[in-house]
Amino acid sequence: MERILKLKDSLILYSGAHNIPIPTADEWLDLEKCVAILKPFEEITKELSSATATIASVIPLIYTLKNTLEAEKIKEDTSENFKLMVTKMFLSAADFRTLRIIKYIQKQLI
């Protein structure tokens, strides 16, 4: 997706010359937001895949992802389709066990 965004201008020129449909302005914006949302997932995946990763870093990283998704949902320039996609991403990423662990830790900290 990052590559598509880098080639956006070239794709627009090519599509104009060859009568090929391209994404609308809103779809380009959604693509940019998607890349921005997925970046923390990429970074966290790399961090947790490293040889020095610890179990203690999992919950803070889950909170980071959760906060990233929630922040995107409340932005004014976020389309309804993208908000729905973000909601689905969050729900699929946060399974029941993970939520139970987070709730348990929250109770212990309060």
Coordinates of C-alpha atoms in Angstrom, one line a residue:
M1 CA 0.0 0.0 0.0
E2 CA 2.9 2.3 0.7
R3 CA 4.2 1.7 -2.8
I4 CA 0.8 2.5 -4.3
L5 CA 0.8 5.8 -2.5
K6 CA 4.3 6.6 -3.7
L7 CA 3.2 5.9 -7.2
K8 CA -0.1 7.8 -6.9
D9 CA 0.8 10.6 -9.3
S10 CA 2.2 8.1 -11.9
L11 CA -0.9 6.0 -11.6
I12 CA -3.2 9.0 -12.1
L13 CA -1.2 10.0 -15.2
Y14 CA -1.2 6.4 -16.6
S15 CA -4.9 5.9 -15.9
G16 CA -5.8 9.1 -17.7
A17 CA -3.8 8.1 -20.8
H18 CA -5.3 4.5 -20.8
N19 CA -8.8 5.1 -19.5
I20 CA -8.3 3.0 -16.4
P21 CA -10.4 3.6 -13.3
I22 CA -8.5 4.9 -10.3
P23 CA -9.5 5.4 -6.7
T24 CA -11.6 8.5 -5.8
A25 CA -10.1 11.2 -3.5
D26 CA -11.9 9.7 -0.5
E27 CA -10.5 6.2 -1.4
W28 CA -6.9 7.7 -1.6
L29 CA -7.5 9.3 1.8
D30 CA -8.7 5.9 3.2
L31 CA -5.6 4.3 1.7
E32 CA -3.3 6.9 3.4
K33 CA -5.1 6.3 6.7
C34 CA -4.8 2.6 6.3
V35 CA -1.1 2.8 5.8
A36 CA -0.8 5.1 8.9
I37 CA -2.9 2.7 11.0
L38 CA -0.9 -0.4 9.9
K39 CA 2.4 1.2 10.6
P40 CA 2.2 0.6 14.4
F41 CA 1.2 -3.0 13.8
E42 CA 4.3 -3.5 11.6
E43 CA 6.6 -1.9 14.2
I44 CA 5.0 -3.9 17.1
T45 CA 5.2 -7.1 15.1
K46 CA 8.9 -6.5 14.5
E47 CA 9.5 -5.7 18.2
L48 CA 7.7 -8.8 19.5
S49 CA 9.5 -11.0 16.9
S50 CA 12.9 -9.8 18.1
A51 CA 15.1 -12.1 20.1
T52 CA 15.0 -9.6 23.0
A53 CA 11.2 -9.4 23.3
T54 CA 9.6 -9.9 26.7
I55 CA 6.2 -10.9 27.8
A56 CA 6.0 -7.8 29.9
S57 CA 5.9 -5.7 26.7
V58 CA 2.8 -7.3 25.3
I59 CA 0.1 -5.5 27.2
P60 CA 1.6 -2.0 26.8
L61 CA 1.9 -2.7 23.0
I62 CA -1.7 -3.9 22.8
Y63 CA -2.8 -0.7 24.5
T64 CA -0.7 1.2 22.0
L65 CA -2.6 -0.5 19.1
K66 CA -5.9 0.0 20.8
N67 CA -5.3 3.7 21.3
T68 CA -4.1 4.1 17.8
L69 CA -7.3 2.6 16.4
E70 CA -9.5 4.5 18.8
A71 CA -7.8 7.8 17.9
E72 CA -8.4 7.2 14.2
K73 CA -12.1 6.5 14.8
I74 CA -12.8 9.9 16.3
K75 CA -11.0 12.0 13.7
E76 CA -13.4 14.2 11.7
D77 CA -11.8 13.4 8.3
T78 CA -12.2 9.6 8.8
S79 CA -14.9 8.2 6.5
E80 CA -17.7 5.9 7.8
N81 CA -16.3 3.0 5.8
F82 CA -12.9 3.4 7.3
K83 CA -14.4 3.7 10.8
L84 CA -16.1 0.4 10.3
M85 CA -12.9 -1.2 9.0
V86 CA -11.0 0.1 12.1
T87 CA -13.7 -1.2 14.4
K88 CA -13.5 -4.7 12.7
M89 CA -9.7 -4.6 13.0
F90 CA -9.9 -3.9 16.7
L91 CA -12.5 -6.5 17.4
S92 CA -10.7 -9.2 15.5
A93 CA -7.3 -8.2 17.1
A94 CA -8.6 -8.2 20.7
D95 CA -9.9 -11.7 21.3
F96 CA -11.7 -12.6 24.5
R97 CA -8.6 -13.9 26.3
T98 CA -6.7 -10.7 25.7
L99 CA -9.5 -8.6 27.0
R100 CA -9.7 -10.8 30.1
I101 CA -6.0 -10.3 30.7
I102 CA -6.2 -6.6 30.3
K103 CA -9.2 -6.3 32.6
Y104 CA -7.5 -8.4 35.2
I105 CA -4.4 -6.2 35.1
Q106 CA -6.5 -3.0 35.3
K107 CA -8.2 -4.3 38.4
Q108 CA -4.9 -5.1 40.0
L109 CA -3.6 -1.6 39.3
I110 CA -6.6 0.2 40.7

